[in-house]
Coordinates of C-alpha atoms in Angstrom, one line a residue:
Chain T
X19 CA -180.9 65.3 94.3
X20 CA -177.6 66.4 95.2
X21 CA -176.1 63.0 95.5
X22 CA -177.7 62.2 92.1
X23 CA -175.7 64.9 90.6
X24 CA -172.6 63.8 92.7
X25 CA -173.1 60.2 91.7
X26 CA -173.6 60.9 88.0
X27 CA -170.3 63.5 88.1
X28 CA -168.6 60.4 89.9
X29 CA -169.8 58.1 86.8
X30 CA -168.5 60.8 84.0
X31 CA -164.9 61.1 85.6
X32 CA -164.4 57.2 85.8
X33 CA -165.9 56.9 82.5
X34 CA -163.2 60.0 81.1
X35 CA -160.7 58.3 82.9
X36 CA -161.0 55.1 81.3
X37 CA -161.2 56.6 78.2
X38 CA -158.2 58.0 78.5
X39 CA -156.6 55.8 79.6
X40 CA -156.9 53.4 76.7
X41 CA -156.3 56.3 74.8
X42 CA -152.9 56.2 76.3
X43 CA -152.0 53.0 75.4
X44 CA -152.9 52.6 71.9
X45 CA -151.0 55.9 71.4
X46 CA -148.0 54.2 73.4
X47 CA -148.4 51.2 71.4
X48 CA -148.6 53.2 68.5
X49 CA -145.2 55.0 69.1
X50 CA -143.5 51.9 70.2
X51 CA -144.2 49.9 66.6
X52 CA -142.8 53.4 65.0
X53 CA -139.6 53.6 67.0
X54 CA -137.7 50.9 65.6
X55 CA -138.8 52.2 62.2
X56 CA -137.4 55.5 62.7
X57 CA -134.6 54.3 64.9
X58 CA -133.2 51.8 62.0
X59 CA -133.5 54.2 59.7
X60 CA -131.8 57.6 61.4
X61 CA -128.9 54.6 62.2
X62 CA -128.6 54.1 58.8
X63 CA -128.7 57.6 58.0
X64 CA -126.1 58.1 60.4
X65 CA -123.5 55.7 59.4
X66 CA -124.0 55.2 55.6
X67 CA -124.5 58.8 54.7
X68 CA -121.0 59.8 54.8
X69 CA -120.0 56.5 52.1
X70 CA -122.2 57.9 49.8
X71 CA -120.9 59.8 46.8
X72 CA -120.9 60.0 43.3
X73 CA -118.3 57.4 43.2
X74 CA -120.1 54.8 45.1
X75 CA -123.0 54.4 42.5
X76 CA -120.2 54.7 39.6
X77 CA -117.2 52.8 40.7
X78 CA -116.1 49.5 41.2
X79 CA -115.4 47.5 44.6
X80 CA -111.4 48.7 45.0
X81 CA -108.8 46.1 47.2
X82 CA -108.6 46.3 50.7
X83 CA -106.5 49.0 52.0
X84 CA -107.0 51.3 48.8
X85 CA -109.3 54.4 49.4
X86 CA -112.3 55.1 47.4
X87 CA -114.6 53.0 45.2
X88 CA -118.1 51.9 45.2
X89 CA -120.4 49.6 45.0
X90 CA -122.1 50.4 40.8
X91 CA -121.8 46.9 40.3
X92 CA -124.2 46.2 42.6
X93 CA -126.5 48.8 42.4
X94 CA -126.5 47.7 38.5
X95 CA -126.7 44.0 39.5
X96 CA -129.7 44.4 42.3
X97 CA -131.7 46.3 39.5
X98 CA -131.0 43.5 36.8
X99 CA -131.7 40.9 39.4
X100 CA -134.9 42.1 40.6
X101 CA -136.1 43.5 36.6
X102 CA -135.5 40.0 35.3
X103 CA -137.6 38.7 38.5
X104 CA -140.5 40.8 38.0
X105 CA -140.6 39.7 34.5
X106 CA -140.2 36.2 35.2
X107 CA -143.1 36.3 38.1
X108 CA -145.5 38.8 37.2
X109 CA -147.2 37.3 34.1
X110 CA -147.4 33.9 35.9
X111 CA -148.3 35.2 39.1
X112 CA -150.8 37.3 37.3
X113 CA -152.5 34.2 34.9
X114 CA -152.9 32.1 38.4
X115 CA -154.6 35.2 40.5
X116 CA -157.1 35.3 37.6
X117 CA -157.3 31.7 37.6
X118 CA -158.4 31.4 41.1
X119 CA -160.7 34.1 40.8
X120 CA -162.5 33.0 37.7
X121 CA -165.8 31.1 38.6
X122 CA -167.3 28.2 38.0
X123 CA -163.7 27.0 38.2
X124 CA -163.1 23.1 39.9
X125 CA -162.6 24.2 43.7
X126 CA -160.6 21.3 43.9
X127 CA -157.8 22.8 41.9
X128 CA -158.0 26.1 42.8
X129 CA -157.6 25.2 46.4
X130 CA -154.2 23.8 45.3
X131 CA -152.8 26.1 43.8
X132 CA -153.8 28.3 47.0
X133 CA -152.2 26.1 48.8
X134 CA -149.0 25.7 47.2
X135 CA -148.8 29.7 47.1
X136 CA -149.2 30.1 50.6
X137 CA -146.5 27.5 51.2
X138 CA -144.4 28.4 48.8
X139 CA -144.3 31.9 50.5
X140 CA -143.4 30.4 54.0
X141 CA -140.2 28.2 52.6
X142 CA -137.5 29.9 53.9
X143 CA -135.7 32.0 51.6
X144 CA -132.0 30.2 51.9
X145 CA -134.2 26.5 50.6
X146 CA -135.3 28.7 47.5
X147 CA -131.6 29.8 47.0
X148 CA -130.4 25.7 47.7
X149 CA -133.5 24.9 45.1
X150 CA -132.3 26.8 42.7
X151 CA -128.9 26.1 43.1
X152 CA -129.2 22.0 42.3
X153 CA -132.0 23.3 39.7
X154 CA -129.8 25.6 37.5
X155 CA -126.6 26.3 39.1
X156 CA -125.5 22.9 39.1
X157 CA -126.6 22.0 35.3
X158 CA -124.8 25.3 34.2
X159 CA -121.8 24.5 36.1
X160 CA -121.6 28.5 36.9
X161 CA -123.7 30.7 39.3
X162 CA -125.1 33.1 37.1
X163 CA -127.4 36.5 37.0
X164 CA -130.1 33.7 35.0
X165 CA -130.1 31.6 38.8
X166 CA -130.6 34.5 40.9
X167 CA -133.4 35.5 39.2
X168 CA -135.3 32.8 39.3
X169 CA -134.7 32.2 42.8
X170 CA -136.1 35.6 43.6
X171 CA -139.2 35.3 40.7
X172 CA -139.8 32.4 42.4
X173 CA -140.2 33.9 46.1
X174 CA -142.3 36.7 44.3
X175 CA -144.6 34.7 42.5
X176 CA -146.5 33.6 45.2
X177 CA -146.8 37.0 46.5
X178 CA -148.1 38.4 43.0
X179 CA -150.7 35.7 43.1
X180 CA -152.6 36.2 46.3
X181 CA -152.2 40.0 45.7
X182 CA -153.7 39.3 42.0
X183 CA -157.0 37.0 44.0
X184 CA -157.1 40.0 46.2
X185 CA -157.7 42.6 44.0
X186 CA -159.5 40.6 41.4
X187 CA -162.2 40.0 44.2
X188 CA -162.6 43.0 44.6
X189 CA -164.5 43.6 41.1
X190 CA -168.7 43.6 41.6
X191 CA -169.7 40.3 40.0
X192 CA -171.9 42.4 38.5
X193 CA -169.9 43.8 36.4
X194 CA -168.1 40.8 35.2
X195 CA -172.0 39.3 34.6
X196 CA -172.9 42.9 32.4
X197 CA -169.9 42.2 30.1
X198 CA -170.8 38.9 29.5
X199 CA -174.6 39.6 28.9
X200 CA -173.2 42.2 26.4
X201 CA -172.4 38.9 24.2
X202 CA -168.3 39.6 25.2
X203 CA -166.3 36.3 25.3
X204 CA -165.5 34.9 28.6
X205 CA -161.3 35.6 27.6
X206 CA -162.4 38.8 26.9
X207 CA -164.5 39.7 29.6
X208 CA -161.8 38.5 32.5
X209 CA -159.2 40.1 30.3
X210 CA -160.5 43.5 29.5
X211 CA -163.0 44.1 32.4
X212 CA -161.8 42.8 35.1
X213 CA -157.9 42.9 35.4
X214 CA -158.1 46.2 33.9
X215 CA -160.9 47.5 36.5
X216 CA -158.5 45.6 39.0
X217 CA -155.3 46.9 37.3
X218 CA -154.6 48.9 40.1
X219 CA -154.6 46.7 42.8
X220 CA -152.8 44.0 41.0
X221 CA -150.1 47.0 40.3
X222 CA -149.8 47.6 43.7
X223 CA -149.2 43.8 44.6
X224 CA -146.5 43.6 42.3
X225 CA -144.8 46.4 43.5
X226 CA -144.8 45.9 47.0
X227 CA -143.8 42.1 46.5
X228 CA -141.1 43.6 44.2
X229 CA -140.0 45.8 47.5
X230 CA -139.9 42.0 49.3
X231 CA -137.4 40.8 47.2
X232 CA -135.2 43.5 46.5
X233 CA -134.4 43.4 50.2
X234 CA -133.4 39.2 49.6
X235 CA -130.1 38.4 50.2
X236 CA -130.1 34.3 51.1
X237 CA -131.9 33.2 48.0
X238 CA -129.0 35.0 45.7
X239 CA -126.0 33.7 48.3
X240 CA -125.7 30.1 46.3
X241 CA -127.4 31.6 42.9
X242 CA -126.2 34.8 41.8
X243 CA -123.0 34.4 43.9
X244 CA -122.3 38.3 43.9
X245 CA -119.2 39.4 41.7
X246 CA -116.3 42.3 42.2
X247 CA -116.8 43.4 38.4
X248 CA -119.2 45.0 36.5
X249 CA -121.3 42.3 34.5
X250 CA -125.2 42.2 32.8
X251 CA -124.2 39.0 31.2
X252 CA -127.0 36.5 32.0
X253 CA -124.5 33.4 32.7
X254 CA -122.1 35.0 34.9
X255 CA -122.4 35.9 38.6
X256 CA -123.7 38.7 39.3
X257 CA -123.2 41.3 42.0
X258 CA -126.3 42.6 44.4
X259 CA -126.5 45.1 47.1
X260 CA -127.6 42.9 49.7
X261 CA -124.7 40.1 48.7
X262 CA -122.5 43.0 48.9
X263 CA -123.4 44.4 51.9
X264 CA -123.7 40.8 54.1
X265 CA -120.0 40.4 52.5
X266 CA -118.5 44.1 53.2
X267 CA -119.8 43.7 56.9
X268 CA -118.8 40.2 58.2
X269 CA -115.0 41.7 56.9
X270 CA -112.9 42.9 59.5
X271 CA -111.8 46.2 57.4
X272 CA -113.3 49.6 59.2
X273 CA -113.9 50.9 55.3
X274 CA -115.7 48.0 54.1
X275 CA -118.0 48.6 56.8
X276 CA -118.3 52.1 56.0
X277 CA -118.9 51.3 52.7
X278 CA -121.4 48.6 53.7
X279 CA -123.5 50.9 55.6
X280 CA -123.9 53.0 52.5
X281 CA -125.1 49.8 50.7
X282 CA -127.2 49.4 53.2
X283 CA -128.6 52.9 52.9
X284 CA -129.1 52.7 49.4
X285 CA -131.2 49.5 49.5
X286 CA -133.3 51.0 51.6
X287 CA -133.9 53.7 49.5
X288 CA -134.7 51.8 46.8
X289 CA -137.5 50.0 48.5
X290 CA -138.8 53.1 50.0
X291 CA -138.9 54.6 46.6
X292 CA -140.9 51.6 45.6
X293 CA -142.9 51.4 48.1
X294 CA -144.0 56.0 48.5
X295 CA -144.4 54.6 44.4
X296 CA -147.4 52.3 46.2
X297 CA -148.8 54.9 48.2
X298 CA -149.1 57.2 45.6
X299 CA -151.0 54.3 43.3
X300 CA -153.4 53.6 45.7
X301 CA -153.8 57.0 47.0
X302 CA -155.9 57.8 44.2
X303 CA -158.8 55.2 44.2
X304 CA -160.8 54.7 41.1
X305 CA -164.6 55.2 42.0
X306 CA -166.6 52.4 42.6
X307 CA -169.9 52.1 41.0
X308 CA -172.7 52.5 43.0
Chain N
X36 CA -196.1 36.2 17.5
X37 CA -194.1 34.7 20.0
X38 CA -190.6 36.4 19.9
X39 CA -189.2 33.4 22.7
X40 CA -191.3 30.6 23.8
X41 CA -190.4 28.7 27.1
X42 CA -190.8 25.1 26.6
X43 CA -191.5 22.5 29.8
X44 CA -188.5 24.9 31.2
X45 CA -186.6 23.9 34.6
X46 CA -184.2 25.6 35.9
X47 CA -181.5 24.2 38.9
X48 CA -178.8 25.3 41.3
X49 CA -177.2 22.3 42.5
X50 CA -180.2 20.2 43.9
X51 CA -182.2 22.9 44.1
X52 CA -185.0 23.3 41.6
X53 CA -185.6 27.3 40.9
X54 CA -188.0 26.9 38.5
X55 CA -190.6 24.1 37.5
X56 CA -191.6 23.2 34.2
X57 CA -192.5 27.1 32.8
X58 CA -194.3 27.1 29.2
X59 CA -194.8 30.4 28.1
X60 CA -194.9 32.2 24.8
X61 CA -193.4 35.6 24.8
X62 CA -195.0 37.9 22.3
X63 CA -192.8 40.0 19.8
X64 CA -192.9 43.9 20.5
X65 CA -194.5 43.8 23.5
X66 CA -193.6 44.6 27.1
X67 CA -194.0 41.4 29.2
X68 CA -193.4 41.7 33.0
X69 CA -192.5 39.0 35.4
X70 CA -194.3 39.5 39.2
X71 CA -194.1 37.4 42.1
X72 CA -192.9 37.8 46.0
X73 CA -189.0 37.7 46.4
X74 CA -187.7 33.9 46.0
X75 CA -189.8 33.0 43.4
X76 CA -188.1 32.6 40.5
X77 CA -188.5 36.0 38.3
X78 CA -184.6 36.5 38.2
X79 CA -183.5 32.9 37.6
X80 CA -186.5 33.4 35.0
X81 CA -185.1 35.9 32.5
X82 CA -181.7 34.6 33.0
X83 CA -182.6 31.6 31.5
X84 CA -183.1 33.5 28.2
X85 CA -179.7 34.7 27.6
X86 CA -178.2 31.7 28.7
X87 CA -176.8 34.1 31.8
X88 CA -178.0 31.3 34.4
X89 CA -175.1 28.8 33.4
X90 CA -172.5 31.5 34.3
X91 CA -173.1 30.7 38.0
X92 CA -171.4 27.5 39.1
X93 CA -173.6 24.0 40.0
X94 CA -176.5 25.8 37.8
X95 CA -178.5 23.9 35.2
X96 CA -181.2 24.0 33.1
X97 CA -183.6 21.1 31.7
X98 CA -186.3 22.0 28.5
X99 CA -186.4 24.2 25.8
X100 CA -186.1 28.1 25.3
X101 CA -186.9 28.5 21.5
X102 CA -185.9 32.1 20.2
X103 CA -187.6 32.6 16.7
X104 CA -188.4 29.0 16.9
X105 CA -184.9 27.8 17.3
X106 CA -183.8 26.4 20.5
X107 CA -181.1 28.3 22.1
X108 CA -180.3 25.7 24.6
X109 CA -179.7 22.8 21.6
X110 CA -176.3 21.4 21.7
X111 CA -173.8 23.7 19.4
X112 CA -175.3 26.8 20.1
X113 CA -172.7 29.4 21.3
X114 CA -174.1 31.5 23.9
X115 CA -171.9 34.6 23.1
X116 CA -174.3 34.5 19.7
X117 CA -177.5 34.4 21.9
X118 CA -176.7 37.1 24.4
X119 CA -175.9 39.5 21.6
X120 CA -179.4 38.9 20.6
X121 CA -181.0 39.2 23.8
X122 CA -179.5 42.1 25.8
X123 CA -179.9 42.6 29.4
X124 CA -179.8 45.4 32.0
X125 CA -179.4 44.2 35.5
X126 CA -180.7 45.1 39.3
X127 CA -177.2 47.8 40.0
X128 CA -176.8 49.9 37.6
X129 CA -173.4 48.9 36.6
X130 CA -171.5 51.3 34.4
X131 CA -167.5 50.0 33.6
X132 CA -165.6 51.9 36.4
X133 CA -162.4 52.4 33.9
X134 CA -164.3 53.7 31.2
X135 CA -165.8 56.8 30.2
X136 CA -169.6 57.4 29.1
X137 CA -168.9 57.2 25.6
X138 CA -166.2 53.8 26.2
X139 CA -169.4 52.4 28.3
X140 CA -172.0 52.8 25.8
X141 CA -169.4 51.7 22.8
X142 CA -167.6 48.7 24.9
X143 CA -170.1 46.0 23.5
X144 CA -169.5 46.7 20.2
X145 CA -165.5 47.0 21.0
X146 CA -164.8 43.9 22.9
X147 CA -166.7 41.9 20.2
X148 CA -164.2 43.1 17.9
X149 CA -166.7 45.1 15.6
X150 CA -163.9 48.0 14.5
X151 CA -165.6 51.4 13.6
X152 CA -164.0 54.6 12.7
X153 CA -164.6 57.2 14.5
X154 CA -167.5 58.9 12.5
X155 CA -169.6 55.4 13.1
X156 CA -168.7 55.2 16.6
X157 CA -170.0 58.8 17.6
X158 CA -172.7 57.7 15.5
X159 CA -173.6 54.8 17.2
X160 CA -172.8 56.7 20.6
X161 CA -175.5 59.5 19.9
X162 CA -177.9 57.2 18.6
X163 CA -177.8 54.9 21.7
X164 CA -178.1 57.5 24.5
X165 CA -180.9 59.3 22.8
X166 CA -182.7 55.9 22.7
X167 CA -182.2 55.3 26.5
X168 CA -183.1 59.3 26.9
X169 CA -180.1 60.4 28.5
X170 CA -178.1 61.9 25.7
X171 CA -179.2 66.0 26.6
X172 CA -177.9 65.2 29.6
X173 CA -174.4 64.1 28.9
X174 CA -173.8 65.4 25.7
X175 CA -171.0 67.7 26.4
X176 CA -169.2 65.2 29.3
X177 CA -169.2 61.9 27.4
X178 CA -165.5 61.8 28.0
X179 CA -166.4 61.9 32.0
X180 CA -166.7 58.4 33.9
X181 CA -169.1 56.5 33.6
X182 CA -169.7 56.2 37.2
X183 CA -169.5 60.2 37.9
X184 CA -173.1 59.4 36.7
X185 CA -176.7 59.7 39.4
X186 CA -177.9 56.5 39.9
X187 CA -180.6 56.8 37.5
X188 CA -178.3 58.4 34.5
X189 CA -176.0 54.9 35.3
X190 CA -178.9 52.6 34.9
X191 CA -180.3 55.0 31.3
X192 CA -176.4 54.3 30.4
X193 CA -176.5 50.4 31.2
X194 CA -179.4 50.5 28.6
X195 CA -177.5 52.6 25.9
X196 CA -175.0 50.0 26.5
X197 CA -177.2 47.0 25.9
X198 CA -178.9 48.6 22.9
X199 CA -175.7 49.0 21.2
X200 CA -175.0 45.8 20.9
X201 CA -178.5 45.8 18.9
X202 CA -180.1 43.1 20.4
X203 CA -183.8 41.8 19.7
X204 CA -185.1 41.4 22.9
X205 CA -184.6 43.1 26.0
X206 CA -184.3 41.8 29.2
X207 CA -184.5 44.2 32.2
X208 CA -183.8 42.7 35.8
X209 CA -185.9 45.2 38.5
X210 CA -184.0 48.0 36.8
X211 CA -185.7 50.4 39.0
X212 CA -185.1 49.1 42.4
X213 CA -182.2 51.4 43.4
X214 CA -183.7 54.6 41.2
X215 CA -186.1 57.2 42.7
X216 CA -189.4 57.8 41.5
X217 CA -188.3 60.4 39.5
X218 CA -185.6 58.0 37.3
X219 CA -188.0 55.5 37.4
X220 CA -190.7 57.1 36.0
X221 CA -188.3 58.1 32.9
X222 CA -186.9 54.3 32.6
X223 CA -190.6 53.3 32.6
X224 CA -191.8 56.1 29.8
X225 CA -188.3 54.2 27.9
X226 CA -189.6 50.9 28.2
X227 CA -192.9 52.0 26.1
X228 CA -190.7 53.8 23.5
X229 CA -188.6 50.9 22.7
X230 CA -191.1 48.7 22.9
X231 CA -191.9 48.9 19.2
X232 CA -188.2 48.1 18.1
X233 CA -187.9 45.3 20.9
X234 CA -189.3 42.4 22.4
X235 CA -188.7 43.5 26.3
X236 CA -189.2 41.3 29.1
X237 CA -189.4 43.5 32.6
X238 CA -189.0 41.7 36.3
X239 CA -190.5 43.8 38.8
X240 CA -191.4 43.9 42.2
X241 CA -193.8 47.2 41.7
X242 CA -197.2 46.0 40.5
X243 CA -197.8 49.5 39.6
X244 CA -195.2 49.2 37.7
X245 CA -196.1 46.1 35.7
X246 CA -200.0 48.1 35.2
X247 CA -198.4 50.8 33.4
X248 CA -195.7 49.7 31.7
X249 CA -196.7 46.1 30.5
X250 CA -198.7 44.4 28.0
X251 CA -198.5 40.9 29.4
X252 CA -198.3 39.7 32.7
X253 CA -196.6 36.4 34.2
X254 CA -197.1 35.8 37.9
X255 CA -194.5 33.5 39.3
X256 CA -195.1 31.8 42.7
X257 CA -192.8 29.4 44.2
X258 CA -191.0 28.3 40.4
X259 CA -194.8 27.4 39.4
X260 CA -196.3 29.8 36.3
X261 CA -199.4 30.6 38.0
X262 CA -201.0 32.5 35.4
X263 CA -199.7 34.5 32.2
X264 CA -202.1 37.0 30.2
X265 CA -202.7 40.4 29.0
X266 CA -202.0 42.6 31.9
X267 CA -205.4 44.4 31.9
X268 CA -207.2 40.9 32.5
X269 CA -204.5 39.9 35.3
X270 CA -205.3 42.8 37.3
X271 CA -209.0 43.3 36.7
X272 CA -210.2 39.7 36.7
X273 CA -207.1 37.0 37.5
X274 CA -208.2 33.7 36.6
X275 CA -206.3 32.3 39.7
X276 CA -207.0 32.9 43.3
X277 CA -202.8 32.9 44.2
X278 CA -203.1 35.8 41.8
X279 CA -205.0 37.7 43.2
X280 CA -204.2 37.2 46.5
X281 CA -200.8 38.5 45.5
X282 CA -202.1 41.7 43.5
X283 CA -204.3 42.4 46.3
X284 CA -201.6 42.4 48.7
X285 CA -203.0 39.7 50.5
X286 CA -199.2 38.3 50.7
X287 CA -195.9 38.7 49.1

């Protein structure tokens, strides 16, 4: 009886132990893939903070050697850049998500245009920027704000559609088949029941493909060029934050750098705004029917 | 008077033949139910008469489904037209997630560009949920989701939202199978209501359900029409043995 007991005890401790033990690695594991996180961004913190001012959102790159300036330009440029791209990828990133998803569609076709969205979102960034480049750089005989957009709508585009196929599969077929046994138009039914039941979800794609390429700075090296002045204009380079900041920090000047790191800061709050934007979309889930 | 008539109807997915040469008369302002053991055909049945079976890819239908004596499978006929003439509520209830109780029951009427004012619309709103016997209990919530809804109230709503649309007949897809007793005594007790301002044609899996609430009765077995009649004479004195074998619960 005794042993029983003694064996079973045994049994319970080597079972705890095990337990614990994988406990312990997943939460090792789980601190080791936060680290870096938190480790890039309290570095960043650390150096860029102190280039940050007023000045630095409203001022203009100054000459080596001359204290002061900022980096407005490119603050102004990154937001132009990545506005145009959104509108340039998001309603045909959009229209081919709802194409996939449509049914009774030819596989055949759909499966292409899988396909070349899934490859398209493994080129590497610098071929999209080289595309572009001989696409509409060369023909307009200037790099322009026009090129770098389309060389970052065209590395979101991709993104946007998956995300659309994604979401769209997520609405009941059900409810696609109720609208259409109301007597509602097929154009209407896709249209106005299901993107807008899956209007979340394809909002949340779009932003967090927007955060991708807001980060980009290869596709925009040979397209939008960067520029030292401030500029909207569609057909002249344009400046970015990440151009500027690859720029600042290869230079051998101690302020560039400073001022590089604050780029660098900025960015990333930028994306993190975007992306805290994400969590607070999809933290509030519409209720499924049941 | 037969309100739809099913003529040498077959009905395909791919290669596979769902239903075999049907004929059946469906009679106007009636309730006709559909019976037969899962698989055999009862869903692909009534999809056939809203032309909801061609949604689904590879599917296909051969013959005739003549609606007031007009075929609605003959070449020009727009099936948008036809399903606004024959509505249908489906196995889920499945309310519009994005839209309110009031947007659900009115979205029919919306999407197929009908414009009301407002006065018409409430009208049309109040009208429709007291006809699917729901609207005491949403009355003062209509601005509330659809789907904040019990299961039964979303199913009573599916049915305000297919009556809106002001259909002739009525096709109803085992609307009780995810209801309690309780809802689907009150969907049942609707189904004899409407039944004098619609043609309704009820699948079911609950033979009790098909006694009470039916006038006709066709038993499906395999795609085959194995018998069709009044529902009294299918249950007291089937012509068929597979009938009553199946009523008996000697299978299915």
């Amino acid at each position: 009886m005794s042993s029983a007991v003694g064996q079973l005890s045994l049994r319970y401790w080597w079972r705890k132990f095990k337990s614990a033990t994988m406990m312990g690695a997943t939460v090792a594991a789980t601190l080791l893939t936060l680290v870096p996180l938190f480790w890039v961004l309290g570095y960043l913190l650390k150096q860029g903070l102190s280039g940050i001012d007023l000045a630095f959102f409203t001022s203009l790159p100054r000459p080596v050697g001359e204290k002061g300036g900022g980096m407005g330009n490119a603050v102004l440029g990154t937001l132009e850049l990545v506005t145009l791209a959104t509108v340039m990828a998001v309603p045909l990133g959009v229209s081919a998500g709802l194409y996939l998803t449509e049914p009774g569609r030819n596989g055949l076709m759909a499966n292409a245009v899988r396909f070349a969205a899934d490859v398209l979102m493994g080129v590497p960034s610098i071929v999209i920027g080289i595309f572009v480049y001989a696409l509409v750089v060369r023909p307009m005989k200037t790099f322009s704000a026009l090129a770098g957009a389309i060389a970052l709508a065209t590395m979101m585009a991709p993104l946007v559609v998956r995300t659309t196929e994604e979401a769209i599969k997520l609405v009941p077929l059900e409810l696609r088949e109720s609208a259409l046994a109301l007597g509602v138009p097929r154009w209407k039914t896709s249209l106005f029941i299901v993107v807008r039941t899956a209007a979340r979800g394809i909002a949340t794609g779009i932003l967090l493909a927007l955060a991708r390429i807001a980060g980009e700075t290869a596709p925009l090296l040979f397209t939008a060029f960067g520029n030292q002045f401030w500029s909207t204009s569609l057909t002249r380079p344009i400046a970015a934050l990440t151009v500027q900041v690859y720029t600042y920090a290869i230079s051998p000047f101690p302020e560039w750098h400073r001022q590089a790191w604050a780029g660098a800061l900025v960015l990333t709050g930028m994306v993190l705004i975007v992306e805290l934007s994400v969590h607070m979309l999809t933290g509030k889930k519409v209720r499924a029917p049941r | 008077m037969a309100k739809l008539s099913l003529v040498h109807l077959s009905a395909y997915f791919g290669r596979v033949k769902t239903l075999k040469d049907i004929n059946l008369d469906i009679p106007e302002y009636n309730v006709t139910a559909v019976i037969g053991p899962s698989g055999c055909g009862k869903t692909t049945l009534v999809r056939c008469l809203n032309r909801m079976h061609e949604v689904v890819r590879d599917a296909r239908v051969e013959g005739e489904v003549l609606l007031d004596g007009e075929n609605i499978y003959a070449p020009g006929v727009d099936p948008v037209q036809i399903r606004r003439r024959v509505g249908m509520v489906f196995q889920k209830p499945t309310p519009f997630p994005t839209m309110s109780i009031e947007e659900n029951v009115i979205a029919g009427l919306k999407l197929n560009g009908s414009v009301r004012n407002s006065a018409q619309r409430a009208e049309i709103v109040e009208r429709c949920l007291r006809l699917a016997a729901l609207w005491d209990e949403v009355k003062d919530n209509l601005g509330k989701p659809g789907t904040s809804l019990s299961g039964g109230q979303q199913q009573r709503l599916c049915i305000a939202r297919a009556l809106a649309v002001e259909p002739e007949v009525l096709l109803m897809d085992e609307p009780c199978s995810s209801l309690d007793p309780a809802s689907t005594a009150r969907i049942e007790e609707l189904v004899l209501e409407l039944k004098s301002q619609y043609t309704i044609v009820i699948v079911t899996h609950n033979m009790q359900q098909a006694a009470r609430a039916s006038d006709y009765t066709a038993f499906l077995l395999n795609g085959v029409l194995i018998e069709f009649g009044e529902t009294k004479q299918i249950f007291t004195n089937p012509k068929r043995q597979e009938t009553e074998d199946y009523i008996t619960g000697r299978f299915g």
